[in-house]
DNA sequence: TTGTACGCGTTATCAC
DNA sequence: GTGATAACGCGTACAA
């Protein structure tokens, strides 16, 4: 399992390593025939320059690291497709690591990537991440970093965001316009900015339309189907069904729907549902789920572009925050049907 | 953006780099106090040994590369969770790359990972991969390699498989036992072993039960929802509806279901459906989809274990093929209801 | 046009 | 117990 190195090629061709190097880098003067001969022999021998050594020398790697919390839900994979689309064209390789919603794993991933000398990172913070000191440190050293979706207000770096407040507001208004009054929000983990924004959008919509609410109108939950199931189960047991629910994302909405169905309740007749961060599931389930669609692909592409700008800027760089637009796809689950 | 190196620490502490190295590697004689002092200062300075340099020297990296064709469908992400579970415990980092079903991207990914000196790779071949010469080359050099799901019979390396033939056979028998006779198979791309195995399972079940079939019983399609939609649309236009369809995977089954619904047909009354490689979707859609469930998590864990065995074997290693078991989850979409 | 020699950050081997 | 140095594979300034 020995790597073929530049030396092997040099030895075989009876020339110096620098000549080989020059042939590959095509920058300095070198006789055309020599070059072609070298390239041919090298190819035949299965040689290609070792990027590890190159990274060590150049202190950069043409690699970009991506760290995401999970990829069970379709959101992150779709963002990554967008990221890759932009970066691969520019000659970068994309290394993906997942933190599994753990702060510790996330930090290890970041350090691994840093040690691999990636030229920059695109990150979405894990649920467990409260402490962002290491990111502050990276930013202070000028390390190119772009955050998306799960960001921290403490970090001054480029960000790609979705206007969670606005779309939660619209989604809630949609329920209000349908005539629902007793509306509950399944909110995400309170530590996350996206959860807070969606919650505030929800509350402000209620306020605007003078819909009464109290602390029981907000039920904090997670991001998974099981979280929606659990909370719905509780509501059913307490015999305290709302008329409508705005869920923090599709999986929790779907969990709620499953549980409602299991107990014989009909969506939207007994309880109307709206999801968020639409996935393919939304239009496939029965009834089809009203949901806020995020431009996942575009989020990825934008994040990649912001990162490239920073990498190419050589230090004189002002972080930008890009807020992307979405849409509310209205389907049967939230309609007022009798 | 300058990395703090061992030299910086040595300079600060007025000692040699070897002493610092020793303090970190804790292998050679070194005074306890010296060691602790060094470690403390290093931490304070934010120094940690550069794994790139270490990789260059040791010719290995404690990193494992994973290359998958896509992660839009939930199958691959779930496998990766299993892979990580095993490898992280053993101190390996997992680098994930996706080929986007392209042979060229896949090959680039593999070479990138190889150049990063990963200690081994776990790969599922892309749709586009017909030529496996590079893998043959890697294997011939003793590079640790494990394939799963999308494998090639030409490659002599460890593999983790699912008994596609058997479960396609069972799934088809299930349809036959329900009383369906005119059964069609939406098969996967014919270049893939899994497609062939599922197709053969399907055909042999028909043969066993003396169900007539001809070339129109097999319709070659892709792996995406859109593929199922397209083929179903054709069947409807040709006014040539089968009684039941065994789809090569859930997305194609779901695509077929969508199209049937759109045209006002009822599943399973007009056409019964069975999927394969069950995803969460299966039980969420309406009607719930009968599907063959694969042990995704276990596939990942097994692949990781086989890879570790090979890495730790130091060359004297016989490739193993592990075939994992699944189950047929019978739901409404395939029942004979009147 | 080509070769020599150094440095990137480590660790291992040898002296001391 | 500690320091000097070669080596890993490469790119490049400088010498030839």
mmCIF file with all atom_site columns, C-alpha atoms in Angstrom, chain B residues 213-331:
data_model
loop_
_atom_site.group_PDB
_atom_site.id
_atom_site.type_symbol
_atom_site.label_atom_id
_atom_site.label_alt_id
_atom_site.label_comp_id
_atom_site.label_asym_id
_atom_site.label_entity_id
_atom_site.label_seq_id
_atom_site.pdbx_PDB_ins_code
_atom_site.Cartn_x
_atom_site.Cartn_y
_atom_site.Cartn_z
_atom_site.occupancy
_atom_site.B_iso_or_equiv
_atom_site.pdbx_formal_charge
_atom_site.auth_seq_id
_atom_site.auth_comp_id
_atom_site.auth_asym_id
_atom_site.auth_atom_id
_atom_site.pdbx_PDB_model_num
ATOM 1   C CA . UNK B 1 213 ? -45.715 -12.923 -17.757 1.00 0.00 ? 213 UNK B CA 1
ATOM 2   C CA . UNK B 1 214 ? -44.012 -11.412 -20.754 1.00 0.00 ? 214 UNK B CA 1
ATOM 3   C CA . UNK B 1 215 ? -41.562 -8.603  -21.466 1.00 0.00 ? 215 UNK B CA 1
ATOM 4   C CA . UNK B 1 216 ? -44.220 -6.007  -20.651 1.00 0.00 ? 216 UNK B CA 1
ATOM 5   C CA . UNK B 1 217 ? -44.222 -7.315  -17.065 1.00 0.00 ? 217 UNK B CA 1
ATOM 6   C CA . UNK B 1 218 ? -40.908 -5.618  -16.435 1.00 0.00 ? 218 UNK B CA 1
ATOM 7   C CA . UNK B 1 219 ? -40.676 -1.857  -16.795 1.00 0.00 ? 219 UNK B CA 1
ATOM 8   C CA . UNK B 1 220 ? -37.246 -0.425  -16.263 1.00 0.00 ? 220 UNK B CA 1
ATOM 9   C CA . UNK B 1 221 ? -37.210 2.846   -14.366 1.00 0.00 ? 221 UNK B CA 1
ATOM 10  C CA . UNK B 1 222 ? -35.042 4.867   -12.002 1.00 0.00 ? 222 UNK B CA 1
ATOM 11  C CA . UNK B 1 223 ? -35.051 5.363   -8.233  1.00 0.00 ? 223 UNK B CA 1
ATOM 12  C CA . UNK B 1 224 ? -36.899 8.638   -7.882  1.00 0.00 ? 224 UNK B CA 1
ATOM 13  C CA . UNK B 1 225 ? -40.518 9.599   -7.348  1.00 0.00 ? 225 UNK B CA 1
ATOM 14  C CA . UNK B 1 226 ? -40.562 11.186  -10.794 1.00 0.00 ? 226 UNK B CA 1
ATOM 15  C CA . UNK B 1 227 ? -39.580 7.878   -12.375 1.00 0.00 ? 227 UNK B CA 1
ATOM 16  C CA . UNK B 1 228 ? -42.576 6.159   -10.825 1.00 0.00 ? 228 UNK B CA 1
ATOM 17  C CA . UNK B 1 229 ? -44.839 8.987   -11.926 1.00 0.00 ? 229 UNK B CA 1
ATOM 18  C CA . UNK B 1 230 ? -43.619 8.867   -15.497 1.00 0.00 ? 230 UNK B CA 1
ATOM 19  C CA . UNK B 1 231 ? -44.036 5.119   -15.935 1.00 0.00 ? 231 UNK B CA 1
ATOM 20  C CA . UNK B 1 232 ? -47.442 5.112   -14.280 1.00 0.00 ? 232 UNK B CA 1
ATOM 21  C CA . UNK B 1 233 ? -48.546 7.913   -16.530 1.00 0.00 ? 233 UNK B CA 1
ATOM 22  C CA . UNK B 1 234 ? -47.553 5.821   -19.539 1.00 0.00 ? 234 UNK B CA 1
ATOM 23  C CA . UNK B 1 235 ? -49.480 2.796   -18.313 1.00 0.00 ? 235 UNK B CA 1
ATOM 24  C CA . UNK B 1 236 ? -52.569 4.906   -17.767 1.00 0.00 ? 236 UNK B CA 1
ATOM 25  C CA . UNK B 1 237 ? -52.279 6.440   -21.214 1.00 0.00 ? 237 UNK B CA 1
ATOM 26  C CA . UNK B 1 238 ? -51.911 3.014   -22.768 1.00 0.00 ? 238 UNK B CA 1
ATOM 27  C CA . UNK B 1 239 ? -54.995 1.975   -20.839 1.00 0.00 ? 239 UNK B CA 1
ATOM 28  C CA . UNK B 1 240 ? -53.004 -0.976  -19.665 1.00 0.00 ? 240 UNK B CA 1
ATOM 29  C CA . UNK B 1 241 ? -53.340 -1.008  -15.898 1.00 0.00 ? 241 UNK B CA 1
ATOM 30  C CA . UNK B 1 242 ? -51.929 -3.990  -14.027 1.00 0.00 ? 242 UNK B CA 1
ATOM 31  C CA . UNK B 1 243 ? -53.657 -5.305  -10.931 1.00 0.00 ? 243 UNK B CA 1
ATOM 32  C CA . UNK B 1 244 ? -50.549 -4.887  -8.848  1.00 0.00 ? 244 UNK B CA 1
ATOM 33  C CA . UNK B 1 245 ? -47.069 -3.410  -9.039  1.00 0.00 ? 245 UNK B CA 1
ATOM 34  C CA . UNK B 1 246 ? -43.902 -4.391  -7.250  1.00 0.00 ? 246 UNK B CA 1
ATOM 35  C CA . UNK B 1 247 ? -41.731 -1.287  -7.290  1.00 0.00 ? 247 UNK B CA 1
ATOM 36  C CA . UNK B 1 248 ? -37.956 -1.388  -7.017  1.00 0.00 ? 248 UNK B CA 1
ATOM 37  C CA . UNK B 1 249 ? -38.113 1.068   -4.140  1.00 0.00 ? 249 UNK B CA 1
ATOM 38  C CA . UNK B 1 250 ? -40.471 3.272   -2.165  1.00 0.00 ? 250 UNK B CA 1
ATOM 39  C CA . UNK B 1 251 ? -40.037 6.477   -4.169  1.00 0.00 ? 251 UNK B CA 1
ATOM 40  C CA . UNK B 1 252 ? -41.074 4.814   -7.433  1.00 0.00 ? 252 UNK B CA 1
ATOM 41  C CA . UNK B 1 253 ? -44.019 3.187   -5.661  1.00 0.00 ? 253 UNK B CA 1
ATOM 42  C CA . UNK B 1 254 ? -44.987 6.557   -4.230  1.00 0.00 ? 254 UNK B CA 1
ATOM 43  C CA . UNK B 1 255 ? -44.652 8.188   -7.621  1.00 0.00 ? 255 UNK B CA 1
ATOM 44  C CA . UNK B 1 256 ? -46.970 5.572   -9.055  1.00 0.00 ? 256 UNK B CA 1
ATOM 45  C CA . UNK B 1 257 ? -49.403 6.129   -6.200  1.00 0.00 ? 257 UNK B CA 1
ATOM 46  C CA . UNK B 1 258 ? -49.429 9.894   -6.747  1.00 0.00 ? 258 UNK B CA 1
ATOM 47  C CA . UNK B 1 259 ? -50.172 9.485   -10.420 1.00 0.00 ? 259 UNK B CA 1
ATOM 48  C CA . UNK B 1 260 ? -52.894 6.920   -9.809  1.00 0.00 ? 260 UNK B CA 1
ATOM 49  C CA . UNK B 1 261 ? -54.569 9.232   -7.300  1.00 0.00 ? 261 UNK B CA 1
ATOM 50  C CA . UNK B 1 262 ? -54.267 12.152  -9.686  1.00 0.00 ? 262 UNK B CA 1
ATOM 51  C CA . UNK B 1 263 ? -56.186 10.221  -12.292 1.00 0.00 ? 263 UNK B CA 1
ATOM 52  C CA . UNK B 1 264 ? -58.809 9.144   -9.824  1.00 0.00 ? 264 UNK B CA 1
ATOM 53  C CA . UNK B 1 265 ? -57.707 5.554   -9.383  1.00 0.00 ? 265 UNK B CA 1
ATOM 54  C CA . UNK B 1 266 ? -57.807 3.995   -5.939  1.00 0.00 ? 266 UNK B CA 1
ATOM 55  C CA . UNK B 1 267 ? -54.964 2.085   -4.330  1.00 0.00 ? 267 UNK B CA 1
ATOM 56  C CA . UNK B 1 268 ? -55.225 -0.864  -3.733  1.00 0.00 ? 268 UNK B CA 1
ATOM 57  C CA . UNK B 1 269 ? -58.677 -1.271  -5.307  1.00 0.00 ? 269 UNK B CA 1
ATOM 58  C CA . UNK B 1 270 ? -57.637 -0.447  -8.844  1.00 0.00 ? 270 UNK B CA 1
ATOM 59  C CA . UNK B 1 271 ? -53.924 -1.110  -8.529  1.00 0.00 ? 271 UNK B CA 1
ATOM 60  C CA . UNK B 1 272 ? -52.114 -2.605  -5.549  1.00 0.00 ? 272 UNK B CA 1
ATOM 61  C CA . UNK B 1 273 ? -48.604 -1.390  -4.726  1.00 0.00 ? 273 UNK B CA 1
ATOM 62  C CA . UNK B 1 274 ? -45.572 -2.763  -2.923  1.00 0.00 ? 274 UNK B CA 1
ATOM 63  C CA . UNK B 1 275 ? -42.415 -0.762  -2.333  1.00 0.00 ? 275 UNK B CA 1
ATOM 64  C CA . UNK B 1 276 ? -38.900 -1.737  -1.335  1.00 0.00 ? 276 UNK B CA 1
ATOM 65  C CA . UNK B 1 277 ? -36.282 -0.305  1.025   1.00 0.00 ? 277 UNK B CA 1
ATOM 66  C CA . UNK B 1 278 ? -38.836 1.138   3.330   1.00 0.00 ? 278 UNK B CA 1
ATOM 67  C CA . UNK B 1 279 ? -38.573 4.746   4.410   1.00 0.00 ? 279 UNK B CA 1
ATOM 68  C CA . UNK B 1 280 ? -40.565 6.647   6.993   1.00 0.00 ? 280 UNK B CA 1
ATOM 69  C CA . UNK B 1 281 ? -42.814 7.737   4.184   1.00 0.00 ? 281 UNK B CA 1
ATOM 70  C CA . UNK B 1 282 ? -44.245 4.257   3.785   1.00 0.00 ? 282 UNK B CA 1
ATOM 71  C CA . UNK B 1 283 ? -46.444 4.365   6.845   1.00 0.00 ? 283 UNK B CA 1
ATOM 72  C CA . UNK B 1 284 ? -47.258 8.037   6.530   1.00 0.00 ? 284 UNK B CA 1
ATOM 73  C CA . UNK B 1 285 ? -48.731 8.182   3.077   1.00 0.00 ? 285 UNK B CA 1
ATOM 74  C CA . UNK B 1 286 ? -52.268 7.289   2.244   1.00 0.00 ? 286 UNK B CA 1
ATOM 75  C CA . UNK B 1 287 ? -52.842 4.466   1.837   1.00 0.00 ? 287 UNK B CA 1
ATOM 76  C CA . UNK B 1 288 ? -49.887 3.230   3.871   1.00 0.00 ? 288 UNK B CA 1
ATOM 77  C CA . UNK B 1 289 ? -47.425 1.457   1.626   1.00 0.00 ? 289 UNK B CA 1
ATOM 78  C CA . UNK B 1 290 ? -46.482 -2.187  1.936   1.00 0.00 ? 290 UNK B CA 1
ATOM 79  C CA . UNK B 1 291 ? -42.709 -2.325  1.707   1.00 0.00 ? 291 UNK B CA 1
ATOM 80  C CA . UNK B 1 292 ? -39.633 -4.377  2.367   1.00 0.00 ? 292 UNK B CA 1
ATOM 81  C CA . UNK B 1 293 ? -37.712 -2.883  5.276   1.00 0.00 ? 293 UNK B CA 1
ATOM 82  C CA . UNK B 1 294 ? -33.927 -3.013  5.212   1.00 0.00 ? 294 UNK B CA 1
ATOM 83  C CA . UNK B 1 295 ? -31.871 -2.855  8.405   1.00 0.00 ? 295 UNK B CA 1
ATOM 84  C CA . UNK B 1 296 ? -30.166 0.384   7.401   1.00 0.00 ? 296 UNK B CA 1
ATOM 85  C CA . UNK B 1 297 ? -28.527 0.985   10.736  1.00 0.00 ? 297 UNK B CA 1
ATOM 86  C CA . UNK B 1 298 ? -27.187 -2.523  10.874  1.00 0.00 ? 298 UNK B CA 1
ATOM 87  C CA . UNK B 1 299 ? -25.886 -2.291  7.313   1.00 0.00 ? 299 UNK B CA 1
ATOM 88  C CA . UNK B 1 300 ? -23.788 0.694   8.338   1.00 0.00 ? 300 UNK B CA 1
ATOM 89  C CA . UNK B 1 301 ? -22.510 -0.907  11.496  1.00 0.00 ? 301 UNK B CA 1
ATOM 90  C CA . UNK B 1 302 ? -21.594 -4.102  9.679   1.00 0.00 ? 302 UNK B CA 1
ATOM 91  C CA . UNK B 1 303 ? -19.782 -2.240  6.922   1.00 0.00 ? 303 UNK B CA 1
ATOM 92  C CA . UNK B 1 304 ? -17.797 -0.320  9.518   1.00 0.00 ? 304 UNK B CA 1
ATOM 93  C CA . UNK B 1 305 ? -16.896 -3.492  11.381  1.00 0.00 ? 305 UNK B CA 1
ATOM 94  C CA . UNK B 1 306 ? -15.758 -5.257  8.227   1.00 0.00 ? 306 UNK B CA 1
ATOM 95  C CA . UNK B 1 307 ? -13.613 -2.274  7.349   1.00 0.00 ? 307 UNK B CA 1
ATOM 96  C CA . UNK B 1 308 ? -12.021 -2.197  10.797  1.00 0.00 ? 308 UNK B CA 1
ATOM 97  C CA . UNK B 1 309 ? -11.257 -5.904  10.543  1.00 0.00 ? 309 UNK B CA 1
ATOM 98  C CA . UNK B 1 310 ? -9.486  -5.325  7.270   1.00 0.00 ? 310 UNK B CA 1
ATOM 99  C CA . UNK B 1 311 ? -7.555  -2.314  8.534   1.00 0.00 ? 311 UNK B CA 1
ATOM 100 C CA . UNK B 1 312 ? -6.440  -4.146  11.634  1.00 0.00 ? 312 UNK B CA 1
ATOM 101 C CA . UNK B 1 313 ? -5.568  -7.332  9.747   1.00 0.00 ? 313 UNK B CA 1
ATOM 102 C CA . UNK B 1 314 ? -2.349  -6.027  8.187   1.00 0.00 ? 314 UNK B CA 1
ATOM 103 C CA . UNK B 1 315 ? -2.811  -7.623  4.835   1.00 0.00 ? 315 UNK B CA 1
ATOM 104 C CA . UNK B 1 316 ? -3.731  -11.171 5.750   1.00 0.00 ? 316 UNK B CA 1
ATOM 105 C CA . UNK B 1 317 ? -7.375  -10.705 5.110   1.00 0.00 ? 317 UNK B CA 1
ATOM 106 C CA . UNK B 1 318 ? -10.090 -12.623 3.345   1.00 0.00 ? 318 UNK B CA 1
ATOM 107 C CA . UNK B 1 319 ? -12.965 -10.503 2.041   1.00 0.00 ? 319 UNK B CA 1
ATOM 108 C CA . UNK B 1 320 ? -16.306 -11.360 3.548   1.00 0.00 ? 320 UNK B CA 1
ATOM 109 C CA . UNK B 1 321 ? -19.787 -10.854 2.263   1.00 0.00 ? 321 UNK B CA 1
ATOM 110 C CA . UNK B 1 322 ? -22.430 -10.348 4.913   1.00 0.00 ? 322 UNK B CA 1
ATOM 111 C CA . UNK B 1 323 ? -26.047 -10.684 3.885   1.00 0.00 ? 323 UNK B CA 1
ATOM 112 C CA . UNK B 1 324 ? -28.478 -9.066  6.261   1.00 0.00 ? 324 UNK B CA 1
ATOM 113 C CA . UNK B 1 325 ? -32.089 -9.887  6.792   1.00 0.00 ? 325 UNK B CA 1
ATOM 114 C CA . UNK B 1 326 ? -35.133 -7.656  6.375   1.00 0.00 ? 326 UNK B CA 1
ATOM 115 C CA . UNK B 1 327 ? -38.861 -7.880  6.726   1.00 0.00 ? 327 UNK B CA 1
ATOM 116 C CA . UNK B 1 328 ? -41.953 -7.291  4.673   1.00 0.00 ? 328 UNK B CA 1
ATOM 117 C CA . UNK B 1 329 ? -44.208 -4.750  6.322   1.00 0.00 ? 329 UNK B CA 1
ATOM 118 C CA . UNK B 1 330 ? -47.655 -5.383  4.983   1.00 0.00 ? 330 UNK B CA 1
ATOM 119 C CA . UNK B 1 331 ? -49.926 -2.355  4.864   1.00 0.00 ? 331 UNK B CA 1
#
